[in-house]
């Protein structure tokens, strides 16, 4: 069971109060992009054992989307942060580095 | 069997005369604050809090939304007041009285009744007078606030009203767990 801290209302929400939104920080490739870029935007997802970044919505609460950094193997949560960013903030990266030195995820480290 | 069980000490009542307005906009804005004050006579509540003066008040719902509570008959006038106060400013104000169902749950076991149905922390230090918690009761979304200790108002979507009524009554009849 997962408990995630909503960065908007400050509630520590139970997994059943949240709606999962899949992988975080996807870059959209739309009209005019190459077929390869469009295909990977639609279908290619990370499936790591370890550090992962996801989108969640506080569906049964304040209704806002946010980001979460967690470990898929242990369910340890490194931190949550607002949706208005295209990459994990430094304090989240530092929190991950403290627990999982040398981690990488897509282009982030 | 049921006579052997001690039910929870809490009374559930439906409250059909409650009027509600969803108001979205910039909660910190000067015009927004005066619109809320003019409509229901209270200041905009802080995060996860409610503010009430008698049967009129405001509940914090999200960073850009409050739920205004007032007698049903006063809703049209309040909407006009809000419209005038927020003239020219991006906002949304809707009468949601018919879209919601309101319950009052009153009694020393109110926390017990709700905690059996929700993953929310409803201990006195996490949920007390003046607090609102939007959460899940059984399978449906609900908002809970406590005007005073052991007096909880519950709001859900109207289509879930009968379900939640039965769910809460079942929880009352099944008796307290003794956690709170
Ligand atoms: Zn939230």
PDB file of C-alpha atoms and ligand atoms in Angstrom:
ATOM      1  CA  UNK A   1       0.000   0.000   0.000  1.00  0.00           C
ATOM      2  CA  UNK A   2       1.216   3.407  -0.981  1.00  0.00           C
ATOM      3  CA  UNK A   3       0.796   6.687   0.912  1.00  0.00           C
ATOM      4  CA  UNK A   4       1.650   9.824  -1.063  1.00  0.00           C
ATOM      5  CA  UNK A   5       1.870  13.371   0.256  1.00  0.00           C
ATOM      6  CA  UNK A   6      -0.205  15.732  -1.905  1.00  0.00           C
ATOM      7  CA  UNK A   7       1.906  18.863  -2.449  1.00  0.00           C
ATOM      8  CA  UNK A   8      -1.223  20.998  -2.976  1.00  0.00           C
ATOM      9  CA  UNK A   9      -3.389  20.267   0.061  1.00  0.00           C
ATOM     10  CA  UNK A  10      -0.753  18.662   2.283  1.00  0.00           C
ATOM     11  CA  UNK A  11      -2.779  15.505   2.917  1.00  0.00           C
ATOM     12  CA  UNK A  12      -0.966  12.181   3.211  1.00  0.00           C
ATOM     13  CA  UNK A  13      -3.319  10.363   0.878  1.00  0.00           C
ATOM     14  CA  UNK A  14      -3.900   6.647   0.765  1.00  0.00           C
ATOM     15  CA  UNK A  15      -3.399   4.922  -2.582  1.00  0.00           C
ATOM     16  CA  UNK A  16      -7.166   4.365  -2.828  1.00  0.00           C
ATOM     17  CA  UNK A  17      -7.753   8.131  -2.662  1.00  0.00           C
ATOM     18  CA  UNK A  18      -5.484   8.654  -5.670  1.00  0.00           C
ATOM     19  CA  UNK A  19      -5.741   7.994  -9.393  1.00  0.00           C
ATOM     20  CA  UNK A  20      -2.580   6.835 -11.172  1.00  0.00           C
ATOM     21  CA  UNK A  21      -1.534   8.842 -14.225  1.00  0.00           C
ATOM     22  CA  UNK A  22       1.343   6.798 -15.607  1.00  0.00           C
ATOM     23  CA  UNK A  23       4.889   7.888 -16.313  1.00  0.00           C
ATOM     24  CA  UNK A  24       5.950  11.453 -15.529  1.00  0.00           C
ATOM     25  CA  UNK A  25       7.855  13.988 -17.620  1.00  0.00           C
ATOM     26  CA  UNK A  26       6.856  12.641 -21.030  1.00  0.00           C
ATOM     27  CA  UNK A  27       7.743  14.943 -23.880  1.00  0.00           C
ATOM     28  CA  UNK A  28       4.920  15.219 -26.359  1.00  0.00           C
ATOM     29  CA  UNK A  29       5.542  14.670 -30.063  1.00  0.00           C
ATOM     30  CA  UNK A  30       2.562  15.806 -32.100  1.00  0.00           C
ATOM     31  CA  UNK A  31       1.802  16.907 -35.660  1.00  0.00           C
ATOM     32  CA  UNK A  32       4.952  17.350 -37.735  1.00  0.00           C
ATOM     33  CA  UNK A  33       7.094  15.002 -35.665  1.00  0.00           C
ATOM     34  CA  UNK A  34       8.774  11.909 -37.073  1.00  0.00           C
ATOM     35  CA  UNK A  35       6.967   8.585 -36.972  1.00  0.00           C
ATOM     36  CA  UNK A  36       9.610   7.191 -34.621  1.00  0.00           C
ATOM     37  CA  UNK A  37       9.239  10.073 -32.161  1.00  0.00           C
ATOM     38  CA  UNK A  38       5.472   9.881 -32.304  1.00  0.00           C
ATOM     39  CA  UNK A  39       5.474   6.137 -31.757  1.00  0.00           C
ATOM     40  CA  UNK A  40       7.804   6.314 -28.766  1.00  0.00           C
ATOM     41  CA  UNK A  41       5.781   9.193 -27.283  1.00  0.00           C
ATOM     42  CA  UNK A  42       2.640   7.073 -27.541  1.00  0.00           C
ATOM     43  CA  UNK A  43       3.961   3.658 -26.565  1.00  0.00           C
ATOM     44  CA  UNK A  44       7.509   3.563 -25.191  1.00  0.00           C
ATOM     45  CA  UNK A  45       7.537   3.647 -21.384  1.00  0.00           C
ATOM     46  CA  UNK A  46      10.131   3.048 -18.743  1.00  0.00           C
ATOM     47  CA  UNK A  47       9.599  -0.085 -16.674  1.00  0.00           C
ATOM     48  CA  UNK A  48      12.379   0.116 -14.097  1.00  0.00           C
ATOM     49  CA  UNK A  49      13.060  -2.010 -11.068  1.00  0.00           C
ATOM     50  CA  UNK A  50      14.022   0.822  -8.787  1.00  0.00           C
ATOM     51  CA  UNK A  51      13.792   4.613  -9.112  1.00  0.00           C
ATOM     52  CA  UNK A  52      10.745   5.760 -11.062  1.00  0.00           C
ATOM     53  CA  UNK A  53       8.839   8.985 -11.686  1.00  0.00           C
ATOM     54  CA  UNK A  54       5.066   8.976 -11.950  1.00  0.00           C
ATOM     55  CA  UNK A  55       2.017  11.217 -12.196  1.00  0.00           C
ATOM     56  CA  UNK A  56      -0.761  10.871  -9.652  1.00  0.00           C
ATOM     57  CA  UNK A  57      -3.994  12.744  -9.095  1.00  0.00           C
ATOM     58  CA  UNK A  58      -5.500  13.422  -5.694  1.00  0.00           C
ATOM     59  CA  UNK A  59      -8.817  12.251  -7.145  1.00  0.00           C
ATOM     60  CA  UNK A  60     -10.777  11.787  -3.911  1.00  0.00           C
ATOM     61  CA  UNK A  61      -9.283  14.935  -2.388  1.00  0.00           C
ATOM     62  CA  UNK A  62      -8.302  18.326  -3.798  1.00  0.00           C
ATOM     63  CA  UNK A  63      -8.366  16.968  -7.371  1.00  0.00           C
ATOM     64  CA  UNK A  64      -4.877  18.158  -8.359  1.00  0.00           C
ATOM     65  CA  UNK A  65      -2.257  16.327 -10.410  1.00  0.00           C
ATOM     66  CA  UNK A  66       1.219  15.961  -8.917  1.00  0.00           C
ATOM     67  CA  UNK A  67       4.456  14.061  -9.423  1.00  0.00           C
ATOM     68  CA  UNK A  68       5.941  11.314  -7.276  1.00  0.00           C
ATOM     69  CA  UNK A  69       9.425   9.796  -7.178  1.00  0.00           C
ATOM     70  CA  UNK A  70       9.493   6.308  -5.728  1.00  0.00           C
ATOM     71  CA  UNK A  71      11.171   2.912  -5.860  1.00  0.00           C
ATOM     72  CA  UNK A  72       9.153   0.287  -7.705  1.00  0.00           C
ATOM     73  CA  UNK A  73      10.975  -2.531  -5.915  1.00  0.00           C
ATOM     74  CA  UNK A  74      10.512  -1.403  -2.309  1.00  0.00           C
ATOM     75  CA  UNK A  75       7.638   1.140  -2.682  1.00  0.00           C
ATOM     76  CA  UNK A  76       9.820   3.644  -0.818  1.00  0.00           C
ATOM     77  CA  UNK A  77       8.688   7.175  -1.679  1.00  0.00           C
ATOM     78  CA  UNK A  78      11.535   9.662  -2.191  1.00  0.00           C
ATOM     79  CA  UNK A  79       9.239  12.650  -2.491  1.00  0.00           C
ATOM     80  CA  UNK A  80       6.330  14.307  -4.272  1.00  0.00           C
ATOM     81  CA  UNK A  81       6.301  17.640  -6.092  1.00  0.00           C
ATOM     82  CA  UNK A  82       3.913  19.870  -8.060  1.00  0.00           C
ATOM     83  CA  UNK A  83       2.948  19.119 -11.661  1.00  0.00           C
ATOM     84  CA  UNK A  84       4.129  22.470 -13.028  1.00  0.00           C
ATOM     85  CA  UNK A  85       7.627  21.292 -13.871  1.00  0.00           C
ATOM     86  CA  UNK A  86       9.211  19.350 -16.732  1.00  0.00           C
ATOM     87  CA  UNK A  87      11.878  17.707 -14.586  1.00  0.00           C
ATOM     88  CA  UNK A  88      12.388  16.599 -10.977  1.00  0.00           C
ATOM     89  CA  UNK A  89      13.490  19.458  -8.688  1.00  0.00           C
ATOM     90  CA  UNK A  90      16.960  19.303  -7.112  1.00  0.00           C
ATOM     91  CA  UNK A  91      15.756  18.454  -3.607  1.00  0.00           C
ATOM     92  CA  UNK A  92      13.974  15.372  -4.974  1.00  0.00           C
ATOM     93  CA  UNK A  93      17.099  14.320  -6.915  1.00  0.00           C
ATOM     94  CA  UNK A  94      19.180  14.798  -3.759  1.00  0.00           C
ATOM     95  CA  UNK A  95      16.754  12.697  -1.729  1.00  0.00           C
ATOM     96  CA  UNK A  96      17.037   9.895  -4.291  1.00  0.00           C
ATOM     97  CA  UNK A  97      20.844  10.148  -4.451  1.00  0.00           C
ATOM     98  CA  UNK A  98      21.019   9.792  -0.665  1.00  0.00           C
ATOM     99  CA  UNK A  99      19.201   6.471  -0.875  1.00  0.00           C
ATOM    100  CA  UNK A 100      20.178   5.190  -4.347  1.00  0.00           C
ATOM    101  CA  UNK A 101      23.643   6.606  -5.211  1.00  0.00           C
ATOM    102  CA  UNK A 102      24.342   6.623  -8.945  1.00  0.00           C
ATOM    103  CA  UNK A 103      20.675   6.320 -10.005  1.00  0.00           C
ATOM    104  CA  UNK A 104      19.620   7.286 -13.524  1.00  0.00           C
ATOM    105  CA  UNK A 105      16.225   7.516 -15.185  1.00  0.00           C
ATOM    106  CA  UNK A 106      15.867   8.474 -18.867  1.00  0.00           C
ATOM    107  CA  UNK A 107      17.964  11.647 -19.132  1.00  0.00           C
ATOM    108  CA  UNK A 108      17.855  12.443 -15.405  1.00  0.00           C
ATOM    109  CA  UNK A 109      20.458  11.573 -12.798  1.00  0.00           C
TER     110      UNK A 109
ATOM    111  CA  UNK B   1     -27.835 -11.392  16.013  1.00  0.00           C
ATOM    112  CA  UNK B   2     -28.370  -7.693  15.598  1.00  0.00           C
ATOM    113  CA  UNK B   3     -29.941  -7.309  19.068  1.00  0.00           C
ATOM    114  CA  UNK B   4     -26.708  -8.648  20.507  1.00  0.00           C
ATOM    115  CA  UNK B   5     -24.690  -5.869  18.873  1.00  0.00           C
ATOM    116  CA  UNK B   6     -24.340  -2.455  20.462  1.00  0.00           C
ATOM    117  CA  UNK B   7     -24.758   0.128  17.713  1.00  0.00           C
ATOM    118  CA  UNK B   8     -22.692   3.312  17.493  1.00  0.00           C
ATOM    119  CA  UNK B   9     -23.816   6.326  19.502  1.00  0.00           C
ATOM    120  CA  UNK B  10     -24.400   8.633  16.530  1.00  0.00           C
ATOM    121  CA  UNK B  11     -27.484   9.987  14.785  1.00  0.00           C
ATOM    122  CA  UNK B  12     -27.595  10.287  11.002  1.00  0.00           C
ATOM    123  CA  UNK B  13     -29.953  12.781   9.362  1.00  0.00           C
ATOM    124  CA  UNK B  14     -30.373  13.971   5.794  1.00  0.00           C
ATOM    125  CA  UNK B  15     -30.328  17.723   5.393  1.00  0.00           C
ATOM    126  CA  UNK B  16     -32.296  18.732   2.328  1.00  0.00           C
ATOM    127  CA  UNK B  17     -32.502  22.482   2.899  1.00  0.00           C
ATOM    128  CA  UNK B  18     -28.777  23.136   2.575  1.00  0.00           C
ATOM    129  CA  UNK B  19     -27.785  25.305  -0.364  1.00  0.00           C
ATOM    130  CA  UNK B  20     -24.324  25.043  -1.901  1.00  0.00           C
ATOM    131  CA  UNK B  21     -22.329  27.133  -4.359  1.00  0.00           C
ATOM    132  CA  UNK B  22     -19.087  25.969  -5.921  1.00  0.00           C
ATOM    133  CA  UNK B  23     -16.841  28.994  -6.329  1.00  0.00           C
ATOM    134  CA  UNK B  24     -13.560  28.724  -8.216  1.00  0.00           C
ATOM    135  CA  UNK B  25     -11.010  31.438  -8.765  1.00  0.00           C
ATOM    136  CA  UNK B  26      -7.971  33.019  -7.139  1.00  0.00           C
ATOM    137  CA  UNK B  27      -8.587  32.353  -3.431  1.00  0.00           C
ATOM    138  CA  UNK B  28      -6.003  34.932  -2.416  1.00  0.00           C
ATOM    139  CA  UNK B  29      -7.465  37.728  -4.519  1.00  0.00           C
ATOM    140  CA  UNK B  30      -8.948  40.807  -2.864  1.00  0.00           C
ATOM    141  CA  UNK B  31     -12.120  40.667  -4.958  1.00  0.00           C
ATOM    142  CA  UNK B  32     -12.499  36.938  -4.267  1.00  0.00           C
ATOM    143  CA  UNK B  33     -12.249  37.516  -0.533  1.00  0.00           C
ATOM    144  CA  UNK B  34     -14.851  40.258  -0.596  1.00  0.00           C
ATOM    145  CA  UNK B  35     -17.151  38.134  -2.782  1.00  0.00           C
ATOM    146  CA  UNK B  36     -17.072  35.306  -0.209  1.00  0.00           C
ATOM    147  CA  UNK B  37     -17.571  37.761   2.631  1.00  0.00           C
ATOM    148  CA  UNK B  38     -20.520  39.371   0.896  1.00  0.00           C
ATOM    149  CA  UNK B  39     -22.139  36.039  -0.036  1.00  0.00           C
ATOM    150  CA  UNK B  40     -21.826  34.082   3.216  1.00  0.00           C
ATOM    151  CA  UNK B  41     -20.317  36.488   5.742  1.00  0.00           C
ATOM    152  CA  UNK B  42     -17.048  34.711   6.471  1.00  0.00           C
ATOM    153  CA  UNK B  43     -13.381  35.005   5.510  1.00  0.00           C
ATOM    154  CA  UNK B  44     -11.938  32.592   2.925  1.00  0.00           C
ATOM    155  CA  UNK B  45     -10.860  29.532   4.949  1.00  0.00           C
ATOM    156  CA  UNK B  46      -7.260  28.376   5.005  1.00  0.00           C
ATOM    157  CA  UNK B  47      -6.140  25.057   3.471  1.00  0.00           C
ATOM    158  CA  UNK B  48      -8.253  22.103   4.704  1.00  0.00           C
ATOM    159  CA  UNK B  49     -10.326  24.395   6.933  1.00  0.00           C
ATOM    160  CA  UNK B  50     -13.900  25.656   7.072  1.00  0.00           C
ATOM    161  CA  UNK B  51     -15.284  28.974   8.324  1.00  0.00           C
ATOM    162  CA  UNK B  52     -18.864  29.223   9.567  1.00  0.00           C
ATOM    163  CA  UNK B  53     -21.194  31.837  11.073  1.00  0.00           C
ATOM    164  CA  UNK B  54     -24.356  29.953  12.006  1.00  0.00           C
ATOM    165  CA  UNK B  55     -25.778  28.199   8.937  1.00  0.00           C
ATOM    166  CA  UNK B  56     -23.611  30.131   6.457  1.00  0.00           C
ATOM    167  CA  UNK B  57     -20.012  29.381   5.719  1.00  0.00           C
ATOM    168  CA  UNK B  58     -17.239  28.392   3.343  1.00  0.00           C
ATOM    169  CA  UNK B  59     -15.235  25.167   2.996  1.00  0.00           C
ATOM    170  CA  UNK B  60     -11.763  24.912   1.423  1.00  0.00           C
ATOM    171  CA  UNK B  61     -11.992  22.361  -1.382  1.00  0.00           C
ATOM    172  CA  UNK B  62      -8.785  22.821  -3.400  1.00  0.00           C
ATOM    173  CA  UNK B  63      -6.191  25.550  -4.034  1.00  0.00           C
ATOM    174  CA  UNK B  64      -8.638  27.251  -6.402  1.00  0.00           C
ATOM    175  CA  UNK B  65     -12.033  26.219  -5.051  1.00  0.00           C
ATOM    176  CA  UNK B  66     -14.290  26.861  -2.067  1.00  0.00           C
ATOM    177  CA  UNK B  67     -17.726  25.436  -1.337  1.00  0.00           C
ATOM    178  CA  UNK B  68     -20.111  28.077  -0.022  1.00  0.00           C
ATOM    179  CA  UNK B  69     -22.847  26.783   2.279  1.00  0.00           C
ATOM    180  CA  UNK B  70     -26.024  28.741   2.950  1.00  0.00           C
ATOM    181  CA  UNK B  71     -29.801  28.283   3.188  1.00  0.00           C
ATOM    182  CA  UNK B  72     -31.099  26.994  -0.131  1.00  0.00           C
ATOM    183  CA  UNK B  73     -33.496  29.917  -0.609  1.00  0.00           C
ATOM    184  CA  UNK B  74     -30.617  32.408  -0.397  1.00  0.00           C
ATOM    185  CA  UNK B  75     -28.589  30.853  -3.242  1.00  0.00           C
ATOM    186  CA  UNK B  76     -29.888  32.978  -6.168  1.00  0.00           C
ATOM    187  CA  UNK B  77     -29.223  36.230  -4.309  1.00  0.00           C
ATOM    188  CA  UNK B  78     -25.739  35.040  -3.286  1.00  0.00           C
ATOM    189  CA  UNK B  79     -24.918  34.134  -6.909  1.00  0.00           C
ATOM    190  CA  UNK B  80     -25.900  37.640  -7.990  1.00  0.00           C
ATOM    191  CA  UNK B  81     -23.757  39.112  -5.207  1.00  0.00           C
ATOM    192  CA  UNK B  82     -20.750  37.014  -6.270  1.00  0.00           C
ATOM    193  CA  UNK B  83     -21.250  37.886  -9.935  1.00  0.00           C
ATOM    194  CA  UNK B  84     -21.207  41.598  -9.103  1.00  0.00           C
ATOM    195  CA  UNK B  85     -18.200  41.335  -6.767  1.00  0.00           C
ATOM    196  CA  UNK B  86     -16.104  39.366  -9.284  1.00  0.00           C
ATOM    197  CA  UNK B  87     -17.202  41.303 -12.357  1.00  0.00           C
ATOM    198  CA  UNK B  88     -14.469  41.200 -15.003  1.00  0.00           C
ATOM    199  CA  UNK B  89     -12.421  38.644 -13.075  1.00  0.00           C
ATOM    200  CA  UNK B  90     -11.952  35.011 -14.163  1.00  0.00           C
ATOM    201  CA  UNK B  91     -14.078  32.862 -11.886  1.00  0.00           C
ATOM    202  CA  UNK B  92     -16.780  30.204 -11.821  1.00  0.00           C
ATOM    203  CA  UNK B  93     -19.807  30.229  -9.514  1.00  0.00           C
ATOM    204  CA  UNK B  94     -22.425  27.477  -9.783  1.00  0.00           C
ATOM    205  CA  UNK B  95     -25.435  26.450  -7.719  1.00  0.00           C
ATOM    206  CA  UNK B  96     -24.650  22.805  -6.868  1.00  0.00           C
ATOM    207  CA  UNK B  97     -27.406  22.345  -4.249  1.00  0.00           C
ATOM    208  CA  UNK B  98     -29.206  19.787  -6.411  1.00  0.00           C
ATOM    209  CA  UNK B  99     -25.967  18.041  -7.382  1.00  0.00           C
ATOM    210  CA  UNK B 100     -25.000  17.168  -3.831  1.00  0.00           C
ATOM    211  CA  UNK B 101     -26.451  15.351  -0.881  1.00  0.00           C
ATOM    212  CA  UNK B 102     -25.824  16.500   2.673  1.00  0.00           C
ATOM    213  CA  UNK B 103     -25.874  14.417   5.856  1.00  0.00           C
ATOM    214  CA  UNK B 104     -25.380  15.365   9.481  1.00  0.00           C
ATOM    215  CA  UNK B 105     -23.714  12.796  11.721  1.00  0.00           C
ATOM    216  CA  UNK B 106     -23.963  13.717  15.364  1.00  0.00           C
ATOM    217  CA  UNK B 107     -22.737  11.857  18.440  1.00  0.00           C
ATOM    218  CA  UNK B 108     -19.702  10.658  20.399  1.00  0.00           C
ATOM    219  CA  UNK B 109     -19.135   7.747  17.999  1.00  0.00           C
ATOM    220  CA  UNK B 110     -19.184   9.883  14.818  1.00  0.00           C
ATOM    221  CA  UNK B 111     -15.450   9.278  14.277  1.00  0.00           C
ATOM    222  CA  UNK B 112     -15.930   5.536  14.689  1.00  0.00           C
ATOM    223  CA  UNK B 113     -18.719   5.473  12.122  1.00  0.00           C
ATOM    224  CA  UNK B 114     -16.601   7.312   9.534  1.00  0.00           C
ATOM    225  CA  UNK B 115     -13.190   5.785  10.238  1.00  0.00           C
ATOM    226  CA  UNK B 116     -14.531   2.333   9.374  1.00  0.00           C
ATOM    227  CA  UNK B 117     -15.360   3.591   5.871  1.00  0.00           C
ATOM    228  CA  UNK B 118     -12.419   5.861   5.041  1.00  0.00           C
ATOM    229  CA  UNK B 119      -8.620   5.628   4.773  1.00  0.00           C
ATOM    230  CA  UNK B 120      -8.368   9.186   6.176  1.00  0.00           C
ATOM    231  CA  UNK B 121      -6.783   9.871   9.549  1.00  0.00           C
ATOM    232  CA  UNK B 122      -9.814  10.917  11.624  1.00  0.00           C
ATOM    233  CA  UNK B 123      -8.079  11.016  15.016  1.00  0.00           C
ATOM    234  CA  UNK B 124      -8.824  14.200  16.998  1.00  0.00           C
ATOM    235  CA  UNK B 125      -5.355  15.647  16.345  1.00  0.00           C
ATOM    236  CA  UNK B 126      -5.785  15.202  12.548  1.00  0.00           C
ATOM    237  CA  UNK B 127      -9.488  15.982  12.164  1.00  0.00           C
ATOM    238  CA  UNK B 128     -11.128  18.367  14.611  1.00  0.00           C
ATOM    239  CA  UNK B 129     -13.525  21.304  14.777  1.00  0.00           C
ATOM    240  CA  UNK B 130     -13.006  23.611  11.800  1.00  0.00           C
ATOM    241  CA  UNK B 131     -11.305  20.937   9.667  1.00  0.00           C
ATOM    242  CA  UNK B 132     -12.498  19.550   6.334  1.00  0.00           C
ATOM    243  CA  UNK B 133     -11.252  16.297   4.823  1.00  0.00           C
ATOM    244  CA  UNK B 134     -12.136  15.245   1.314  1.00  0.00           C
ATOM    245  CA  UNK B 135     -11.812  11.509   1.112  1.00  0.00           C
ATOM    246  CA  UNK B 136     -13.466   8.239   0.217  1.00  0.00           C
ATOM    247  CA  UNK B 137     -16.335   6.624   2.161  1.00  0.00           C
ATOM    248  CA  UNK B 138     -16.692   3.047   0.967  1.00  0.00           C
ATOM    249  CA  UNK B 139     -16.643   3.391  -2.796  1.00  0.00           C
ATOM    250  CA  UNK B 140     -17.599   7.041  -3.223  1.00  0.00           C
ATOM    251  CA  UNK B 141     -16.005  10.461  -2.849  1.00  0.00           C
ATOM    252  CA  UNK B 142     -17.189  12.539   0.105  1.00  0.00           C
ATOM    253  CA  UNK B 143     -16.291  15.714   1.945  1.00  0.00           C
ATOM    254  CA  UNK B 144     -16.403  15.714   5.747  1.00  0.00           C
ATOM    255  CA  UNK B 145     -16.207  18.695   8.030  1.00  0.00           C
ATOM    256  CA  UNK B 146     -16.612  19.138  11.728  1.00  0.00           C
ATOM    257  CA  UNK B 147     -18.377  22.294  12.854  1.00  0.00           C
ATOM    258  CA  UNK B 148     -17.913  21.365  16.504  1.00  0.00           C
ATOM    259  CA  UNK B 149     -16.558  18.250  18.184  1.00  0.00           C
ATOM    260  CA  UNK B 150     -18.533  15.101  17.264  1.00  0.00           C
ATOM    261  CA  UNK B 151     -20.817  16.965  14.836  1.00  0.00           C
ATOM    262  CA  UNK B 152     -19.839  16.061  11.273  1.00  0.00           C
ATOM    263  CA  UNK B 153     -21.393  17.275   8.034  1.00  0.00           C
ATOM    264  CA  UNK B 154     -20.971  14.911   5.078  1.00  0.00           C
ATOM    265  CA  UNK B 155     -21.367  15.931   1.433  1.00  0.00           C
ATOM    266  CA  UNK B 156     -21.452  13.562  -1.529  1.00  0.00           C
ATOM    267  CA  UNK B 157     -22.725  13.559  -5.093  1.00  0.00           C
ATOM    268  CA  UNK B 158     -26.497  13.194  -5.109  1.00  0.00           C
ATOM    269  CA  UNK B 159     -26.411  10.034  -7.227  1.00  0.00           C
ATOM    270  CA  UNK B 160     -24.446   8.393  -4.394  1.00  0.00           C
ATOM    271  CA  UNK B 161     -26.876   9.627  -1.713  1.00  0.00           C
ATOM    272  CA  UNK B 162     -28.836   6.397  -1.206  1.00  0.00           C
ATOM    273  CA  UNK B 163     -25.647   4.316  -1.252  1.00  0.00           C
ATOM    274  CA  UNK B 164     -23.976   6.520   1.340  1.00  0.00           C
ATOM    275  CA  UNK B 165     -27.114   6.625   3.491  1.00  0.00           C
ATOM    276  CA  UNK B 166     -27.190   2.816   3.612  1.00  0.00           C
ATOM    277  CA  UNK B 167     -23.422   2.609   4.127  1.00  0.00           C
ATOM    278  CA  UNK B 168     -23.446   5.022   7.072  1.00  0.00           C
ATOM    279  CA  UNK B 169     -26.442   3.296   8.682  1.00  0.00           C
ATOM    280  CA  UNK B 170     -24.728  -0.066   8.333  1.00  0.00           C
ATOM    281  CA  UNK B 171     -21.610   1.353   9.959  1.00  0.00           C
ATOM    282  CA  UNK B 172     -23.704   2.782  12.822  1.00  0.00           C
ATOM    283  CA  UNK B 173     -25.601  -0.474  13.351  1.00  0.00           C
ATOM    284  CA  UNK B 174     -22.458  -2.604  13.290  1.00  0.00           C
ATOM    285  CA  UNK B 175     -21.242  -0.812  16.406  1.00  0.00           C
ATOM    286  CA  UNK B 176     -17.999   0.904  17.386  1.00  0.00           C
ATOM    287  CA  UNK B 177     -14.593  -0.683  16.894  1.00  0.00           C
ATOM    288  CA  UNK B 178     -13.315   1.218  19.902  1.00  0.00           C
ATOM    289  CA  UNK B 179     -10.352   2.801  18.119  1.00  0.00           C
ATOM    290  CA  UNK B 180     -11.316   6.457  18.652  1.00  0.00           C
TER     291      UNK B 180
HETATM  292 ZN1  LIG C   1      -4.488  17.171  -2.517  1.00  0.00          ZN
END
